[in-house]
Amino acid sequence: MLPRMLPRLPTSSILISFLVLNLLAEGSDGVMRRIPAGAGGVRRRVSTTVAPGAVAPVSPRPAPAAVGASGHPLRRRVPILPPAERWDKIARSQGPHVCPREEITENPDIHYFRAWTGGEVCGKRTAVKLDCCFGYGKVPGEPGCPLAKPLESLMETAKLAGAKKFVELHETSGLSNVLASTNHDAFTILAPTDHAMKQAFPEIIDEIMEDGQRNLSSYREGPPSLLYHMIASRVDLKALPQNSLIPTLFADQPIRFNVFPNGLVTADCIPIMQGSLEALGGVIHTLQSPLHPLRVKGDQLGGYSQPSSRLASLIDTVARDPQLRRFSAVLAHAQRSSASPLIQHSHLHIRQATLPAAVRPMTLFVPTNEAFSGLPTEFMQSVLYDQEGLSALISNHLIDGIVCSSIIGAGGTQRVTRASNNVPGGIVGLNARGARKPPHMLKTLTGAFFRGACDYRVSESTEKDASLNSTTNGNLTSTNSSNVEGGSRDFSTEDDEGKNPPFFYKIGDAVILKSDIMALDGVIHVIDRLLIPRRAQPLLQIATELGLNTLLSLLPNTGLQTALGGRGSLTLFAPSDKAFRALPNSTLNHFYKNPQDARILLLSHMTSGRHLSSNFVDMQLLHSRYPGRDLKLKVFRGNKIIEGGRLIDADNEGSNGVLHVIDQVLIPPEESLADYLQFQGNFSRFLTALSKTSPSLLDLIKTAKDEKIEMENGFDEALFTVFAVSDEVIDIWASDLFTFEGLVADEEMLNSVMRNHIVPGVLWTKTIEAGGFYPVQGIGSGLENNGTNKVIMMKRSTSGDSLNVGNAQLIGEEGENGSQKSNIYCTNGVLHQVNHFIQIPNPYIN
């Protein structure tokens, strides 16, 4: 028995240890919770201490896995819930009236009744606690929080929610006495917390406090800044639509409520910290920041600061600000030409005085006047006279729907270097590791995506980040970003007044100087530079962005910079840098030394008008801007070729035309196929074999371009593809299946083999994709007495490195400095070199 008991001893010890650890864990004051990650799925453990009387979060036991017929567990598709829904589900599992509470770990005064951040917002970590919902408590021995506490008045409820300073203003002004009566319906009060009141305008608070208590006959006689925080009805966040405009008690000025997919609820883009707190006279929602009238001093009317009216469209709101007059002028020009969806949106819903709550609002990013100062002088002239370009420019500053700065901050932070006291120039804080969460991508009406994120200010020793202050004249994307201001003053690490947070928001490379400016049909963010879409840029700028450096280096002495950078309409087939490197060094140096020849070369790559690849047809002729030079198009399945150059980046539309990037420099050929083979000097035996066929295939490829062929069954035009075998290759395989002399001596074999090397039409091997097959008809059709067709099968390897033509293989398909041996463009076709005579046209079929 002893030998059988020995193996059990370690197992028993492990079980006992496990039970002891569990007992110790049950007596612990803290609990380890997995904070749900953001969209990237990253998780981490955070120690979360449960407040006295709170419900300890317990991980639910996993349900037994379902088992299939094979005995293996079945994999179920579990939907990925947003962070708020996940935590709501966890809270419900703990018992009745248990709610999650998400806090900024560095500043618990900032917390949310829904856990929407995913563990981090603007570089600040968050922790989630499960506690009793507001107004409920625990009962010993009962799960959850079943104890319902008595309701309090609106003011008392606001105090319990942490808005004592805001309540003090109501009591001082006399509003609280009016609200205490029962001669009115239910109210909704949006109450900034004590922490949020640090951001209120001091003079507005002083006016209310100094004026003292009034005997108000109606609540509408109260201070406008407070009335703007009140709604004469009960607003339940649980039943709130995604986008709602609800009038306040201040002249029916509306507040826009938004419910975002991640669970964030905002009022005028300000996050609601605690929502739907029931009171005897209505409901309380606490705010992370005061609403607009408490933050911006207005005109003095009736003894109180009157906030400016917001019954204005996005367009009118921009027009009111003198710092935005240049973008307002752009909108006005678009209004005259009906070139903007924003104009149509405003005319439809604002000018006709219809309620825009029935339609989806927009988010508008408005560049300041200074943002236009660094642009080339020709840019705005070309855009203003291009209706589609102007529409694209405005649309690239528009996002469908409301995007608040808080949502932008929910994306990842940017990795920045800031000076610290200990490590000069070192990385500071959590942001030192870069973005922990995926960025929040913002899609404009043009379809362009911009990364929305938080970035951090430099330390006090440096006024501003050099990277944000650089200006390059002539660059469409550069402006000066001085006077950067943070957005909605959200988080900790602020100054004594709470008005200078260390972070700011960005969209792409643009800094948001002023955020969350509400309009009747959307929200406005002021940025420090234009978000210029490609459609609004001249072709010269597009070529710069695409890195076409060799082409740009040839421009200065050709006089074509104005054509590419100014107004007009042209199509440019621009060779890539790799295409220029494929030319012999002597050829490229010639163009650098001879600007006139470079001008002819570049004009040969241009044609008048806008030509999109979707409109190309096979064998279409385009007249280049150099007289007498025509460009012929070939359309293949999945590829389009212009005079041997394959379109590798097509349809880059700009303000003055279209740019297509091609993989070959279009140098007009001067030799026919036969002449090229003769001048090379190493195809003598291949030419001999062609001349001895009946009829002579050599005479066929001597025909001038576009000259008709008068042969049996004929051809539409004299364009051919030749698979040539060099003398060097013939010497290598001379001992193979047959000798060259034997091939020439056998007339039947000679005609059969050599006709595999001539294909009617132009075939560019670059059109055949990796792992693909491509059949072509040999010249045998119409030339043999029996009229048989010979299908030559071409196959590219899976890796794409090699291409077989029948039993032969293509050589020299790509090269640099003139080493290319295939895809050689001639006046009457294209030539490829192969490593064998093609005896088996289709070796893949038995």
mmCIF file of C-alpha atoms in Angstrom, residues 294-553:
data_model
loop_
_atom_site.group_PDB
_atom_site.id
_atom_site.type_symbol
_atom_site.label_atom_id
_atom_site.label_comp_id
_atom_site.label_asym_id
_atom_site.label_seq_id
_atom_site.Cartn_x
_atom_site.Cartn_y
_atom_site.Cartn_z
ATOM 1 C CA LEU A 294 -20.769 79.107 -17.344
ATOM 2 C CA ARG A 295 -17.457 78.980 -19.194
ATOM 3 C CA VAL A 296 -17.749 81.928 -21.578
ATOM 4 C CA LYS A 297 -18.651 85.442 -20.488
ATOM 5 C CA GLY A 298 -21.487 86.933 -22.514
ATOM 6 C CA ASP A 299 -23.166 90.335 -22.803
ATOM 7 C CA GLN A 300 -24.559 92.120 -19.766
ATOM 8 C CA LEU A 301 -28.340 92.180 -20.050
ATOM 9 C CA GLY A 302 -30.788 92.435 -17.170
ATOM 10 C CA GLY A 303 -28.068 92.344 -14.553
ATOM 11 C CA TYR A 304 -26.720 88.941 -15.622
ATOM 12 C CA SER A 305 -24.257 87.706 -18.219
ATOM 13 C CA GLN A 306 -26.352 86.591 -21.165
ATOM 14 C CA PRO A 307 -24.733 83.760 -23.140
ATOM 15 C CA SER A 308 -24.732 84.278 -26.862
ATOM 16 C CA SER A 309 -27.449 82.535 -28.820
ATOM 17 C CA ARG A 310 -26.527 79.229 -30.403
ATOM 18 C CA LEU A 311 -29.505 79.050 -32.752
ATOM 19 C CA ALA A 312 -27.110 79.090 -35.702
ATOM 20 C CA SER A 313 -25.909 76.693 -38.337
ATOM 21 C CA LEU A 314 -22.345 75.508 -38.672
ATOM 22 C CA ILE A 315 -21.815 78.012 -41.475
ATOM 23 C CA ASP A 316 -23.175 80.956 -39.493
ATOM 24 C CA THR A 317 -21.219 79.944 -36.383
ATOM 25 C CA VAL A 318 -17.990 79.987 -38.403
ATOM 26 C CA ALA A 319 -18.899 83.337 -39.964
ATOM 27 C CA ARG A 320 -19.294 84.959 -36.520
ATOM 28 C CA ASP A 321 -15.681 84.325 -35.513
ATOM 29 C CA PRO A 322 -13.157 86.771 -37.042
ATOM 30 C CA GLN A 323 -10.365 84.227 -36.482
ATOM 31 C CA LEU A 324 -12.097 81.906 -38.948
ATOM 32 C CA ARG A 325 -12.961 84.408 -41.671
ATOM 33 C CA ARG A 326 -10.733 82.838 -44.351
ATOM 34 C CA PHE A 327 -12.419 79.456 -44.111
ATOM 35 C CA SER A 328 -15.737 81.286 -43.947
ATOM 36 C CA ALA A 329 -14.814 82.932 -47.257
ATOM 37 C CA VAL A 330 -14.157 79.494 -48.734
ATOM 38 C CA LEU A 331 -17.603 78.390 -47.591
ATOM 39 C CA ALA A 332 -19.151 81.525 -49.054
ATOM 40 C CA HIS A 333 -17.502 80.846 -52.414
ATOM 41 C CA ALA A 334 -18.774 77.268 -52.275
ATOM 42 C CA GLN A 335 -22.233 78.599 -51.468
ATOM 43 C CA ARG A 336 -22.251 80.609 -54.693
ATOM 44 C CA SER A 337 -21.174 77.586 -56.727
ATOM 45 C CA SER A 338 -23.147 74.971 -54.728
ATOM 46 C CA ALA A 339 -19.913 73.036 -54.349
ATOM 47 C CA SER A 340 -20.298 71.770 -50.804
ATOM 48 C CA PRO A 341 -22.482 69.178 -49.085
ATOM 49 C CA LEU A 342 -22.257 71.376 -45.987
ATOM 50 C CA ILE A 343 -23.940 74.224 -47.852
ATOM 51 C CA GLN A 344 -26.714 71.942 -49.040
ATOM 52 C CA HIS A 345 -27.087 70.541 -45.515
ATOM 53 C CA SER A 346 -27.422 74.006 -43.978
ATOM 54 C CA HIS A 347 -29.770 75.348 -46.640
ATOM 55 C CA LEU A 348 -32.064 72.374 -46.324
ATOM 56 C CA HIS A 349 -32.413 72.321 -42.571
ATOM 57 C CA ILE A 350 -31.418 75.745 -41.283
ATOM 58 C CA ARG A 351 -32.541 78.240 -43.898
ATOM 59 C CA GLN A 352 -35.982 76.634 -43.994
ATOM 60 C CA ALA A 353 -36.127 76.745 -40.174
ATOM 61 C CA THR A 354 -36.774 73.016 -39.909
ATOM 62 C CA LEU A 355 -35.636 71.101 -36.851
ATOM 63 C CA PRO A 356 -32.291 69.445 -37.675
ATOM 64 C CA ALA A 357 -32.777 66.820 -34.962
ATOM 65 C CA ALA A 358 -34.542 64.734 -37.574
ATOM 66 C CA VAL A 359 -31.370 64.516 -39.645
ATOM 67 C CA ARG A 360 -27.883 63.343 -38.829
ATOM 68 C CA PRO A 361 -25.670 66.268 -37.751
ATOM 69 C CA MET A 362 -22.092 66.865 -38.831
ATOM 70 C CA THR A 363 -18.722 67.545 -37.243
ATOM 71 C CA LEU A 364 -16.753 70.368 -38.846
ATOM 72 C CA PHE A 365 -13.002 70.944 -38.411
ATOM 73 C CA VAL A 366 -12.289 74.626 -39.150
ATOM 74 C CA PRO A 367 -8.723 75.876 -39.807
ATOM 75 C CA THR A 368 -7.773 79.272 -38.447
ATOM 76 C CA ASN A 369 -6.751 82.245 -40.565
ATOM 77 C CA GLU A 370 -3.107 81.501 -39.747
ATOM 78 C CA ALA A 371 -3.503 78.014 -41.199
ATOM 79 C CA PHE A 372 -3.834 79.530 -44.668
ATOM 80 C CA SER A 373 -0.706 81.679 -44.401
ATOM 81 C CA GLY A 374 1.785 78.895 -45.189
ATOM 82 C CA LEU A 375 0.031 77.740 -48.370
ATOM 83 C CA PRO A 376 1.355 78.467 -51.873
ATOM 84 C CA THR A 377 -0.364 81.449 -53.436
ATOM 85 C CA GLU A 378 -1.495 79.390 -56.424
ATOM 86 C CA PHE A 379 -3.209 76.785 -54.297
ATOM 87 C CA MET A 380 -6.364 78.648 -53.304
ATOM 88 C CA GLN A 381 -6.702 80.129 -56.787
ATOM 89 C CA SER A 382 -6.682 76.692 -58.375
ATOM 90 C CA VAL A 383 -9.076 75.216 -55.789
ATOM 91 C CA LEU A 384 -11.598 78.046 -55.914
ATOM 92 C CA TYR A 385 -11.973 77.618 -59.671
ATOM 93 C CA ASP A 386 -12.316 73.841 -59.458
ATOM 94 C CA GLN A 387 -15.785 73.008 -58.165
ATOM 95 C CA GLU A 388 -15.043 69.347 -57.475
ATOM 96 C CA GLY A 389 -11.749 70.220 -55.782
ATOM 97 C CA LEU A 390 -13.450 72.853 -53.643
ATOM 98 C CA SER A 391 -16.140 70.379 -52.648
ATOM 99 C CA ALA A 392 -13.467 67.826 -51.753
ATOM 100 C CA LEU A 393 -11.576 70.401 -49.658
ATOM 101 C CA ILE A 394 -14.647 71.257 -47.594
ATOM 102 C CA SER A 395 -15.820 67.631 -47.387
ATOM 103 C CA ASN A 396 -12.421 66.598 -46.022
ATOM 104 C CA HIS A 397 -13.129 68.818 -43.006
ATOM 105 C CA LEU A 398 -16.534 67.208 -42.409
ATOM 106 C CA ILE A 399 -17.449 64.026 -40.561
ATOM 107 C CA ASP A 400 -20.890 62.517 -40.669
ATOM 108 C CA GLY A 401 -22.342 62.595 -37.151
ATOM 109 C CA ILE A 402 -21.100 64.093 -33.904
ATOM 110 C CA VAL A 403 -17.478 63.534 -32.854
ATOM 111 C CA CYS A 404 -16.770 65.056 -29.453
ATOM 112 C CA SER A 405 -13.279 65.656 -28.123
ATOM 113 C CA SER A 406 -13.909 63.033 -25.435
ATOM 114 C CA ILE A 407 -14.359 60.413 -28.139
ATOM 115 C CA ILE A 408 -11.116 61.532 -29.791
ATOM 116 C CA GLY A 409 -9.410 61.184 -26.407
ATOM 117 C CA ALA A 410 -10.715 57.635 -26.087
ATOM 118 C CA GLY A 411 -8.284 56.627 -28.829
ATOM 119 C CA GLY A 412 -4.631 55.885 -28.204
ATOM 120 C CA THR A 413 -2.191 58.557 -27.091
ATOM 121 C CA GLN A 414 0.758 59.578 -29.191
ATOM 122 C CA ARG A 415 4.297 58.811 -28.119
ATOM 123 C CA VAL A 416 5.957 62.139 -27.395
ATOM 124 C CA THR A 417 9.158 63.212 -25.678
ATOM 125 C CA ARG A 418 8.824 65.823 -22.972
ATOM 126 C CA ALA A 419 11.396 67.378 -20.691
ATOM 127 C CA SER A 420 11.257 66.150 -17.115
ATOM 128 C CA ASN A 421 12.965 67.342 -13.974
ATOM 129 C CA ASN A 422 14.870 64.109 -13.554
ATOM 130 C CA VAL A 423 15.601 63.125 -17.113
ATOM 131 C CA PRO A 424 15.869 66.106 -19.467
ATOM 132 C CA GLY A 425 14.217 65.318 -22.734
ATOM 133 C CA GLY A 426 12.999 61.973 -21.398
ATOM 134 C CA ILE A 427 9.639 60.308 -21.703
ATOM 135 C CA VAL A 428 7.204 61.156 -18.910
ATOM 136 C CA GLY A 429 4.324 59.188 -17.433
ATOM 137 C CA LEU A 430 2.169 56.476 -18.916
ATOM 138 C CA ASN A 431 2.486 57.995 -22.339
ATOM 139 C CA ALA A 432 6.174 57.036 -22.326
ATOM 140 C CA ARG A 433 5.264 53.632 -23.757
ATOM 141 C CA GLY A 434 3.345 55.147 -26.646
ATOM 142 C CA ALA A 435 -0.228 54.357 -27.524
ATOM 143 C CA ARG A 436 -1.590 51.450 -25.485
ATOM 144 C CA LYS A 437 -4.865 51.411 -27.398
ATOM 145 C CA PRO A 438 -5.669 51.434 -31.089
ATOM 146 C CA PRO A 439 -6.075 54.955 -32.467
ATOM 147 C CA HIS A 440 -9.516 56.400 -33.005
ATOM 148 C CA MET A 441 -9.832 56.673 -36.784
ATOM 149 C CA LEU A 442 -12.015 59.499 -38.090
ATOM 150 C CA LYS A 443 -13.490 59.162 -41.566
ATOM 151 C CA THR A 444 -14.322 62.348 -43.448
ATOM 152 C CA LEU A 445 -16.939 62.742 -46.152
ATOM 153 C CA THR A 446 -14.239 62.226 -48.798
ATOM 154 C CA GLY A 447 -13.524 58.752 -47.397
ATOM 155 C CA ALA A 448 -10.138 59.785 -45.992
ATOM 156 C CA PHE A 449 -9.153 58.488 -42.555
ATOM 157 C CA PHE A 450 -7.389 60.590 -39.926
ATOM 158 C CA ARG A 451 -5.986 59.397 -36.630
ATOM 159 C CA GLY A 452 -7.619 61.107 -33.663
ATOM 160 C CA ALA A 453 -5.581 61.051 -30.470
ATOM 161 C CA CYS A 454 -4.296 62.939 -27.471
ATOM 162 C CA ASP A 455 -0.873 64.478 -27.379
ATOM 163 C CA TYR A 456 0.928 66.137 -24.502
ATOM 164 C CA ARG A 457 2.258 69.596 -23.914
ATOM 165 C CA VAL A 458 5.914 70.257 -23.379
ATOM 166 C CA SER A 459 7.099 71.260 -19.933
ATOM 167 C CA GLU A 460 7.012 74.838 -18.698
ATOM 168 C CA SER A 461 10.666 75.285 -19.581
ATOM 169 C CA THR A 462 9.785 75.048 -23.267
ATOM 170 C CA GLU A 463 7.007 77.190 -24.675
ATOM 171 C CA LYS A 464 5.894 74.776 -27.329
ATOM 172 C CA ASP A 465 6.976 71.619 -29.082
ATOM 173 C CA ALA A 466 9.251 72.423 -31.990
ATOM 174 C CA SER A 467 7.514 69.845 -34.117
ATOM 175 C CA LEU A 468 4.243 71.724 -33.672
ATOM 176 C CA ASN A 469 5.727 75.106 -34.470
ATOM 177 C CA SER A 470 7.535 74.385 -37.715
ATOM 178 C CA THR A 471 6.421 76.051 -40.929
ATOM 179 C CA THR A 472 7.696 75.192 -44.392
ATOM 180 C CA ASN A 473 6.761 77.657 -47.092
ATOM 181 C CA GLY A 474 5.119 76.097 -50.100
ATOM 182 C CA ASN A 475 4.067 72.922 -48.308
ATOM 183 C CA LEU A 476 0.328 72.361 -48.335
ATOM 184 C CA THR A 477 0.394 70.457 -45.069
ATOM 185 C CA SER A 478 2.380 72.843 -42.882
ATOM 186 C CA THR A 479 1.136 75.672 -40.694
ATOM 187 C CA ASN A 480 2.009 77.347 -37.430
ATOM 188 C CA SER A 481 0.324 75.927 -34.347
ATOM 189 C CA SER A 482 0.897 78.695 -31.851
ATOM 190 C CA ASN A 483 -1.502 79.378 -28.993
ATOM 191 C CA VAL A 484 -2.468 75.743 -28.615
ATOM 192 C CA GLU A 485 -5.304 75.272 -26.169
ATOM 193 C CA GLY A 486 -6.629 72.063 -24.717
ATOM 194 C CA GLY A 487 -10.097 70.831 -25.450
ATOM 195 C CA SER A 488 -12.731 70.146 -22.844
ATOM 196 C CA ARG A 489 -10.488 70.328 -19.749
ATOM 197 C CA ASP A 490 -11.085 66.748 -18.785
ATOM 198 C CA PHE A 491 -8.471 65.269 -16.542
ATOM 199 C CA SER A 492 -6.108 65.702 -13.683
ATOM 200 C CA THR A 493 -2.620 67.228 -13.599
ATOM 201 C CA GLU A 494 -4.139 70.658 -14.223
ATOM 202 C CA ASP A 495 -2.982 73.962 -12.829
ATOM 203 C CA ASP A 496 -4.503 75.562 -9.736
ATOM 204 C CA GLU A 497 -7.446 76.923 -11.666
ATOM 205 C CA GLY A 498 -8.100 73.649 -13.458
ATOM 206 C CA LYS A 499 -7.991 75.429 -16.820
ATOM 207 C CA ASN A 500 -4.761 74.290 -18.380
ATOM 208 C CA PRO A 501 -4.673 70.521 -18.903
ATOM 209 C CA PRO A 502 -1.331 69.132 -20.056
ATOM 210 C CA PHE A 503 -2.765 67.504 -23.166
ATOM 211 C CA PHE A 504 -4.408 68.556 -26.393
ATOM 212 C CA TYR A 505 -6.267 66.719 -29.109
ATOM 213 C CA LYS A 506 -5.110 66.050 -32.647
ATOM 214 C CA ILE A 507 -6.656 64.886 -35.873
ATOM 215 C CA GLY A 508 -3.926 63.622 -38.144
ATOM 216 C CA ASP A 509 -1.135 66.192 -37.880
ATOM 217 C CA ALA A 510 -3.529 69.034 -37.074
ATOM 218 C CA VAL A 511 -3.786 70.273 -33.494
ATOM 219 C CA ILE A 512 -7.274 71.032 -32.219
ATOM 220 C CA LEU A 513 -6.940 74.518 -30.764
ATOM 221 C CA LYS A 514 -10.535 74.851 -29.593
ATOM 222 C CA SER A 515 -12.954 71.983 -29.295
ATOM 223 C CA ASP A 516 -16.649 71.239 -28.901
ATOM 224 C CA ILE A 517 -18.158 74.462 -30.248
ATOM 225 C CA MET A 518 -21.814 73.547 -30.543
ATOM 226 C CA ALA A 519 -24.023 74.596 -33.458
ATOM 227 C CA LEU A 520 -27.596 73.757 -34.245
ATOM 228 C CA ASP A 521 -26.656 71.246 -36.920
ATOM 229 C CA GLY A 522 -23.440 69.866 -35.465
ATOM 230 C CA VAL A 523 -20.226 70.603 -33.614
ATOM 231 C CA ILE A 524 -17.086 72.548 -34.572
ATOM 232 C CA HIS A 525 -13.434 71.972 -33.692
ATOM 233 C CA VAL A 526 -10.893 74.675 -34.581
ATOM 234 C CA ILE A 527 -7.607 73.293 -35.954
ATOM 235 C CA ASP A 528 -4.250 74.800 -36.812
ATOM 236 C CA ARG A 529 -3.911 73.536 -40.398
ATOM 237 C CA LEU A 530 -5.945 72.528 -43.401
ATOM 238 C CA LEU A 531 -6.858 68.897 -44.005
ATOM 239 C CA ILE A 532 -6.192 69.044 -47.715
ATOM 240 C CA PRO A 533 -7.476 66.061 -49.692
ATOM 241 C CA ARG A 534 -5.594 64.814 -52.701
ATOM 242 C CA ARG A 535 -8.439 65.931 -54.973
ATOM 243 C CA ALA A 536 -7.778 69.571 -53.994
ATOM 244 C CA GLN A 537 -4.007 69.425 -54.517
ATOM 245 C CA PRO A 538 -2.214 70.145 -57.797
ATOM 246 C CA LEU A 539 -0.460 67.273 -59.541
ATOM 247 C CA LEU A 540 2.920 68.699 -58.514
ATOM 248 C CA GLN A 541 2.037 68.266 -54.845
ATOM 249 C CA ILE A 542 0.584 64.795 -55.446
ATOM 250 C CA ALA A 543 3.792 63.730 -57.175
ATOM 251 C CA THR A 544 5.723 64.970 -54.138
ATOM 252 C CA GLU A 545 3.530 62.992 -51.737
ATOM 253 C CA LEU A 546 3.893 59.855 -53.869
ATOM 254 C CA GLY A 547 7.685 60.141 -53.765
ATOM 255 C CA LEU A 548 8.245 60.533 -57.515
ATOM 256 C CA ASN A 549 11.612 62.128 -56.861
ATOM 257 C CA THR A 550 13.331 61.379 -60.164
ATOM 258 C CA LEU A 551 10.495 62.866 -62.196
ATOM 259 C CA LEU A 552 10.443 65.940 -59.953
ATOM 260 C CA SER A 553 14.201 66.357 -60.308
#
